PDB file of C-alpha atoms in Angstrom:
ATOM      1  CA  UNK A   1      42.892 -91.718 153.390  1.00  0.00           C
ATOM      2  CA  UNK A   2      43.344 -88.411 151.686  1.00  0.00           C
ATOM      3  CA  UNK A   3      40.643 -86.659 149.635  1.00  0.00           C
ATOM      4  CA  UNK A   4      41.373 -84.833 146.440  1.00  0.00           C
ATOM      5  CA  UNK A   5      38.867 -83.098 143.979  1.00  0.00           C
ATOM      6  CA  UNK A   6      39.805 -83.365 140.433  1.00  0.00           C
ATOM      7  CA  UNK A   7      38.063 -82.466 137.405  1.00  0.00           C
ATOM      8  CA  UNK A   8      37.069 -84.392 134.261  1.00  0.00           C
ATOM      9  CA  UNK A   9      39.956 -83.715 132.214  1.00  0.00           C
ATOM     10  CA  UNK A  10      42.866 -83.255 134.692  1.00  0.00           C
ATOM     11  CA  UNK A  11      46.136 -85.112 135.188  1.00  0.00           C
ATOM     12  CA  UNK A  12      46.563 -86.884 138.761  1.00  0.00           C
ATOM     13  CA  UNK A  13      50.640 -87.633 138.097  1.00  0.00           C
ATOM     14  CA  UNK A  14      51.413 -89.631 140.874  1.00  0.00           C
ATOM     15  CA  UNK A  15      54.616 -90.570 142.374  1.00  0.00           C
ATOM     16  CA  UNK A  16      54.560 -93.405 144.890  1.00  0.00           C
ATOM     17  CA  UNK A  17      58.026 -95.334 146.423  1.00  0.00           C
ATOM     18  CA  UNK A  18      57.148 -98.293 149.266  1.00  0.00           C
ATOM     19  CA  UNK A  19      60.115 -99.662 151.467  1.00  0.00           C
ATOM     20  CA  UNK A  20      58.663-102.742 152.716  1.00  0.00           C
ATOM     21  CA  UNK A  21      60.290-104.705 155.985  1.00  0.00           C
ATOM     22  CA  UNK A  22      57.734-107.115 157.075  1.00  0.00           C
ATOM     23  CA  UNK A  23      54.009-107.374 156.113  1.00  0.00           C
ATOM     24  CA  UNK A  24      51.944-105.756 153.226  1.00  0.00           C
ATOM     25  CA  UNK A  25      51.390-102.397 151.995  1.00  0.00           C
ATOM     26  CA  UNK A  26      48.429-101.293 149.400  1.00  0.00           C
ATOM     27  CA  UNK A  27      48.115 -97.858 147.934  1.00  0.00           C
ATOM     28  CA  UNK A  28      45.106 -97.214 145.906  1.00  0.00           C
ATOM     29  CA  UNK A  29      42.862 -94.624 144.169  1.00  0.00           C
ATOM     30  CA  UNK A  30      39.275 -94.682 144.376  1.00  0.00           C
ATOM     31  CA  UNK A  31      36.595 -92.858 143.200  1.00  0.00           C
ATOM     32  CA  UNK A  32      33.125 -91.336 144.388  1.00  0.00           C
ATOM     33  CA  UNK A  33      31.880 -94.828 143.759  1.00  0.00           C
ATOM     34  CA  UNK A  34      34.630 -97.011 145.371  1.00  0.00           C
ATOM     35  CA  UNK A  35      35.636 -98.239 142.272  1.00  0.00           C
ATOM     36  CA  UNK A  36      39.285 -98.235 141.742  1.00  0.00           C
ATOM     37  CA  UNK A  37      41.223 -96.205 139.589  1.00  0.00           C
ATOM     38  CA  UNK A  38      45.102 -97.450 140.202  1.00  0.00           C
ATOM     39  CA  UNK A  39      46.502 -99.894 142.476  1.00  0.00           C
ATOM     40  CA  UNK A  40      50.099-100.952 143.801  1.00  0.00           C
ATOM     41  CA  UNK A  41      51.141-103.081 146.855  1.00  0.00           C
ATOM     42  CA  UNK A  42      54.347-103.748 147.971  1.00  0.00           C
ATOM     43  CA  UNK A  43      56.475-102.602 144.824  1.00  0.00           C
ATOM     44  CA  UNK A  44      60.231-101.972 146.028  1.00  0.00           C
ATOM     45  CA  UNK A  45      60.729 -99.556 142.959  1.00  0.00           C
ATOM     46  CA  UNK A  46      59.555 -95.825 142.678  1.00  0.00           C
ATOM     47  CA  UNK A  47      56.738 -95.914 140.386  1.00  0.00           C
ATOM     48  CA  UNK A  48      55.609 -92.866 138.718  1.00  0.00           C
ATOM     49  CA  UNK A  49      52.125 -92.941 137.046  1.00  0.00           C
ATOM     50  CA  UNK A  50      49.617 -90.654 135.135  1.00  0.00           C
ATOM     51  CA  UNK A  51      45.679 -90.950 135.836  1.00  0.00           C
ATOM     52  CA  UNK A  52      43.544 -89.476 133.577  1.00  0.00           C
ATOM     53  CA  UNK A  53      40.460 -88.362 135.056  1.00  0.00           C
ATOM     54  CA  UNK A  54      37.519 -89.117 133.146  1.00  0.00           C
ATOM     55  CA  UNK A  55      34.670 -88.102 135.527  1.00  0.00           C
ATOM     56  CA  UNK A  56      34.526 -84.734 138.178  1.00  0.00           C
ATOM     57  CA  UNK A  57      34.470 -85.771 141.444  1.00  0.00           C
ATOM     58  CA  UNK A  58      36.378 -86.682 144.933  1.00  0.00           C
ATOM     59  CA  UNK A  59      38.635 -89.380 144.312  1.00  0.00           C
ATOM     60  CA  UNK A  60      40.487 -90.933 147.559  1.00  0.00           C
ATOM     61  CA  UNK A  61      44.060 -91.852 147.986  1.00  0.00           C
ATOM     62  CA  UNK A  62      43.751 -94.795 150.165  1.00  0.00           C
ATOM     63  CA  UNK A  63      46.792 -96.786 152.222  1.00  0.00           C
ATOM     64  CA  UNK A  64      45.919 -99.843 154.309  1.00  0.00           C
ATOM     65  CA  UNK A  65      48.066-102.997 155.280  1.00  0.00           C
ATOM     66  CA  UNK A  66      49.577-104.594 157.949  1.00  0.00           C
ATOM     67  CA  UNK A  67      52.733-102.888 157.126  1.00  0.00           C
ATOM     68  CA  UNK A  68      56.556-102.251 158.621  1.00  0.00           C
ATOM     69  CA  UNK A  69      58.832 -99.998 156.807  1.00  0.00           C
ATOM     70  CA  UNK A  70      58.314 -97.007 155.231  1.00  0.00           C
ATOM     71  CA  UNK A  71      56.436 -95.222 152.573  1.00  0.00           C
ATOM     72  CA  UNK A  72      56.191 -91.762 150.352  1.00  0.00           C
ATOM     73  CA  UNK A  73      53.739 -90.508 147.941  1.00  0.00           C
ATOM     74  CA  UNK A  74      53.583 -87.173 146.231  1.00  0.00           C
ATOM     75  CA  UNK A  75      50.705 -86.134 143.818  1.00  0.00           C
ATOM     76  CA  UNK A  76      50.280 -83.361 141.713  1.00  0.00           C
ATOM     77  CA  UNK A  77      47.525 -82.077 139.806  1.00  0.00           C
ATOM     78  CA  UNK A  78      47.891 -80.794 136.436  1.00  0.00           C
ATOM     79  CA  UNK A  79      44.910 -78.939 134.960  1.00  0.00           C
ATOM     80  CA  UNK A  80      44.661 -80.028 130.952  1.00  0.00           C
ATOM     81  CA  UNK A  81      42.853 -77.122 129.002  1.00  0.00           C
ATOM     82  CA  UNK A  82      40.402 -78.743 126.289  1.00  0.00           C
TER      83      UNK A  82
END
């Protein structure tokens, strides 16, 4: 997994695109508290998404699976003034 520290308040815009041969592929976001934040497995489509980050912390960007193909995900955080 990957660690990222984001503040409450930011943008975590997320770009994730799975090419899937044989098995299973999950991608997922977790917080400090292992509670999950977004999820995706095995989509074939690029899927672009915006988290919202309600509470400071380190959030994890987790990929697991039993998995043959291939797989890309970008991030990018975007600070929101208040």
């Amino acid at each position: 997994y990957k660690t990222v520290n984001l503040q409450e308040g930011d943008e975590l815009d997320l770009s994730v695109e799975i090419n899937t041969k044989e098995g299973n592929l999950e991608i997922s976001i977790v917080d400090e508290s292992d509670h999950e934040v977004f999820k995706i497995d095995n989509h074939e489509e690029e899927t672009n998404k915006i988290i919202q980050v309600e509470e400071t912390g380190k959030y994890k960007i987790k990929v697991e699976g039993e998995h043959k193909g291939s797989y890309k995900i970008n991030w990018q955080i975007n600070k929101v003034s208040i």
